[in-house]
Short mmCIF file of C-alpha atoms in Angstrom, two decimals:
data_model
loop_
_atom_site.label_atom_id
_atom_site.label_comp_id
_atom_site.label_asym_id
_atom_site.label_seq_id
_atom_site.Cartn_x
_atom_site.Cartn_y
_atom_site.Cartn_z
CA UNK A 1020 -12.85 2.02 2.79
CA UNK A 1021 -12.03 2.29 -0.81
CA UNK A 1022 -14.29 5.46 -1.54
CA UNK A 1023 -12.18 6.98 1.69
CA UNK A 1024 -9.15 6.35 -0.09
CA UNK A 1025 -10.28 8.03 -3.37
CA UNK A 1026 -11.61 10.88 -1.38
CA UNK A 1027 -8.06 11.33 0.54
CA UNK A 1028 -5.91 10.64 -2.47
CA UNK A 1029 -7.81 13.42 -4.13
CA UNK A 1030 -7.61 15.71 -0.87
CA UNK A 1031 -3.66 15.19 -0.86
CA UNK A 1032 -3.50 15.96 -4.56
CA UNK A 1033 -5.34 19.57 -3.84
CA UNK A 1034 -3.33 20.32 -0.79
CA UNK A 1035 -0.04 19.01 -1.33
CA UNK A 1036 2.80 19.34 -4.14
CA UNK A 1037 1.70 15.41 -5.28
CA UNK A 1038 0.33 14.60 -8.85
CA UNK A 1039 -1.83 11.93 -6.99
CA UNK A 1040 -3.81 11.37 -10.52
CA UNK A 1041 -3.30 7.48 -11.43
CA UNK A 1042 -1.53 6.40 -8.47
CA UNK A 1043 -3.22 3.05 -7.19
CA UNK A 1044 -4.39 2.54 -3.86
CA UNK A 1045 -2.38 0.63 -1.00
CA UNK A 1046 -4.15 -2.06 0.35
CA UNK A 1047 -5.93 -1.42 3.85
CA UNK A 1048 -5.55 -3.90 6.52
CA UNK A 1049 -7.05 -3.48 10.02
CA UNK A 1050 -5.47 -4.71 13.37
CA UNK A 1051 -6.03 -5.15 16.97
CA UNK A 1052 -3.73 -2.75 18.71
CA UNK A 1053 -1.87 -5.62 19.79
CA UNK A 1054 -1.69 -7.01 16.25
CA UNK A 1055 -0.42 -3.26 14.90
CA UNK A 1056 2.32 -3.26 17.78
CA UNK A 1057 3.70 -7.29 16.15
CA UNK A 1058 3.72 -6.25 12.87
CA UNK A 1059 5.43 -3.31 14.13
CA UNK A 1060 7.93 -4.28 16.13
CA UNK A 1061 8.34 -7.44 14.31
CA UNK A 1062 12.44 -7.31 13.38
CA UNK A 1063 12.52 -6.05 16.75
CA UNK A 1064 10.49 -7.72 19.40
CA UNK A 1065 12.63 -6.75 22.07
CA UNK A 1066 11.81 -3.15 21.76
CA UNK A 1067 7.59 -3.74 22.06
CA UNK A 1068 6.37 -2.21 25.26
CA UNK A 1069 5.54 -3.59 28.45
CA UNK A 1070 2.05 -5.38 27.84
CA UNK A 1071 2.53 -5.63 24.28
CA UNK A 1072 0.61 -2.79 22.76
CA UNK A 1073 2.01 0.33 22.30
CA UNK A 1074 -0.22 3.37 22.77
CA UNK A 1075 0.71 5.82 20.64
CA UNK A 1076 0.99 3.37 17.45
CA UNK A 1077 -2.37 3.75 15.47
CA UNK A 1078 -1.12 2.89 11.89
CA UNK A 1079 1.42 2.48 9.62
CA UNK A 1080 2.19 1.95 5.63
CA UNK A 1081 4.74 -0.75 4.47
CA UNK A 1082 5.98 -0.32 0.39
CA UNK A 1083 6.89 -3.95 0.87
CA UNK A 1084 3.49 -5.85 1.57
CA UNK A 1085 1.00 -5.97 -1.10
CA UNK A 1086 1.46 -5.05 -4.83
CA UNK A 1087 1.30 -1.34 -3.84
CA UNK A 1088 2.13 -1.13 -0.56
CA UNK A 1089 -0.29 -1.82 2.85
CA UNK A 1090 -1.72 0.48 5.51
CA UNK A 1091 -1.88 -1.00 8.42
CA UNK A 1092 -4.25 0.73 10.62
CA UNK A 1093 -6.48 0.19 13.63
CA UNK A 1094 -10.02 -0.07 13.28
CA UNK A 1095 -11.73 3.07 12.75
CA UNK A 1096 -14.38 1.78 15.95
CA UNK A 1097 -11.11 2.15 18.46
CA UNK A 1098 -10.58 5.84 17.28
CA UNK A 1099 -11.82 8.29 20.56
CA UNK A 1100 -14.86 9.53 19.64
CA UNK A 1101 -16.11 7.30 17.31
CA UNK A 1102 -19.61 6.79 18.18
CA UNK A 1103 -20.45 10.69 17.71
CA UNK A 1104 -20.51 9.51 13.79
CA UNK A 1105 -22.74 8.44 11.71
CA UNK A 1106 -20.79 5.87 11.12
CA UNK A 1107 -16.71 4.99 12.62
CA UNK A 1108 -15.44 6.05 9.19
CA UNK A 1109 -16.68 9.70 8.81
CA UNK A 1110 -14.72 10.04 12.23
CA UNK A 1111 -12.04 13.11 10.97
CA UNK A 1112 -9.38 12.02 13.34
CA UNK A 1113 -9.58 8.47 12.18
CA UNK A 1114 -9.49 10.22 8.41
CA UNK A 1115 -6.11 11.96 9.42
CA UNK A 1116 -4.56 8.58 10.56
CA UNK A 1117 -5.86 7.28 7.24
CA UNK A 1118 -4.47 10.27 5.19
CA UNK A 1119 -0.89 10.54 7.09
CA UNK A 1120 0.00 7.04 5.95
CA UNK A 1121 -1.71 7.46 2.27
CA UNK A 1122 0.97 10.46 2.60
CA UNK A 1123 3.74 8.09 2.33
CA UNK A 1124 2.12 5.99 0.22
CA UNK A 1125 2.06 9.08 -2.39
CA UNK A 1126 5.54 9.99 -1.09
CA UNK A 1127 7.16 6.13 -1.94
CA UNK A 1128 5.48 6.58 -5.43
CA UNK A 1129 6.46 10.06 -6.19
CA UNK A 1130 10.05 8.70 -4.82
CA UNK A 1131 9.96 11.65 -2.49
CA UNK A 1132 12.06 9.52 0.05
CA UNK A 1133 14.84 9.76 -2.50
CA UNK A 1134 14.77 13.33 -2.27
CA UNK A 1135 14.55 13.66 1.45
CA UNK A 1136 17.58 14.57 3.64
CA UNK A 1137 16.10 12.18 5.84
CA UNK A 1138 13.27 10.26 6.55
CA UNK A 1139 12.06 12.26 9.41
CA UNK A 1140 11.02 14.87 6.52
CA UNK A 1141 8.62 12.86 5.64
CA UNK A 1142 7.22 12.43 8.54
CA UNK A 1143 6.70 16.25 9.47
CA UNK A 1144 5.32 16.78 5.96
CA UNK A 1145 2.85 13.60 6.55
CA UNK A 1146 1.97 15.74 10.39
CA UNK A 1147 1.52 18.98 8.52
CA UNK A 1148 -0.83 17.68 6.23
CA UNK A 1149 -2.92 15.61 8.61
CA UNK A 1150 -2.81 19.34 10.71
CA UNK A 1151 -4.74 21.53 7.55
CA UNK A 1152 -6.76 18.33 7.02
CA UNK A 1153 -8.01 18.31 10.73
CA UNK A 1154 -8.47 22.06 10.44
CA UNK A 1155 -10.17 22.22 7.56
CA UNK A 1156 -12.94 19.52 9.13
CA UNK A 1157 -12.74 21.85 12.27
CA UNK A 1158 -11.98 18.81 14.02
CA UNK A 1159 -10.37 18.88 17.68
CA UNK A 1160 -6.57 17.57 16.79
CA UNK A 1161 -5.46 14.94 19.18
CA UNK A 1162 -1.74 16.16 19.00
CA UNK A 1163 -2.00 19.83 20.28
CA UNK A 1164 1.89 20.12 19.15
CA UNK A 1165 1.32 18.75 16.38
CA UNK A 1166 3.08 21.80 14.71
CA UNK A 1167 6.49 21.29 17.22
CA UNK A 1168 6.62 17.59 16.26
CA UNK A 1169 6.42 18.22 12.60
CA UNK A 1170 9.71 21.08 13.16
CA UNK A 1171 11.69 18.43 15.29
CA UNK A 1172 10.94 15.84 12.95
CA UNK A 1173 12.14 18.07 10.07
CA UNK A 1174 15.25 19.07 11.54
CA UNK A 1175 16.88 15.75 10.93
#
């Protein structure tokens, strides 16, 4: 996992307006999709979905676990598709799930947030990115409006 982080810290640096040079790496910790859902939802339980997973939750980065921040992240083995890798990791949509949180974790550092109107800007940033990185590994993008979500998002 650490080698995937290099390579994506490196890949953000190229194609994004981050210095990622010297910035250390957020810890990686993988969870059950239930799991990923508690942590989640965990100030506010009454908001977790009927059957306690939510479906559309597949990671997330925290600044305040860990000494430089966490990535919480479901295994790469649940991501569609998995078995037509070598091996779960080299899986390019898992790699965009991996990279759009490592966005933030380059955003917190840069103090980005600061700068942002609102956080919702950094979300549609972290979508754009993950959209040229999916492209550029002519992967299939599981979020066809991808592009729509990352202008809504924006708008604040």
């Amino acid at each position: 996992m650490k080698s995937l982080l290099i390579v994506l810290l490196a890949w953000i640096d190229q194609y994004s307006v981050y210095d990622t040079s010297g910035m250390p790496l957020p810890a990686v910790v993988e969870l059950s999709a239930a799991e990923l859902t508690q942590q989640v939802y965990r100030d506010t339980p009454e908001y977790i979905p009927a059957g306690g997973v939510d479906k559309k939750l597949f990671a997330f980065y925290s600044w305040e676990h860990g000494q430089h921040g966490t990535i919480f992240i479901r295994p790469a083995s649940d991501t569609e598709g998995h078995n037509s890798y070598d091996a779960p990791l080299h899986n390019p949509v898992f790699q965009e799930r991996l990279l759009h949180e490592l966005v933030h974790h380059v955003q917190y550092l840069d103090g980005a947030y600061e700068r942002f109107h609102c956080e919702g800007m950094a979300e549609a940033e972290a979508y754009k990115l993950g959209g040229a990185f999916l492209y550029q590994k002519d992967a299939m993008d599981p979020l066809p409006n991808r592009q729509q979500i990352a202008y809504f998002l924006g708008l604040c």
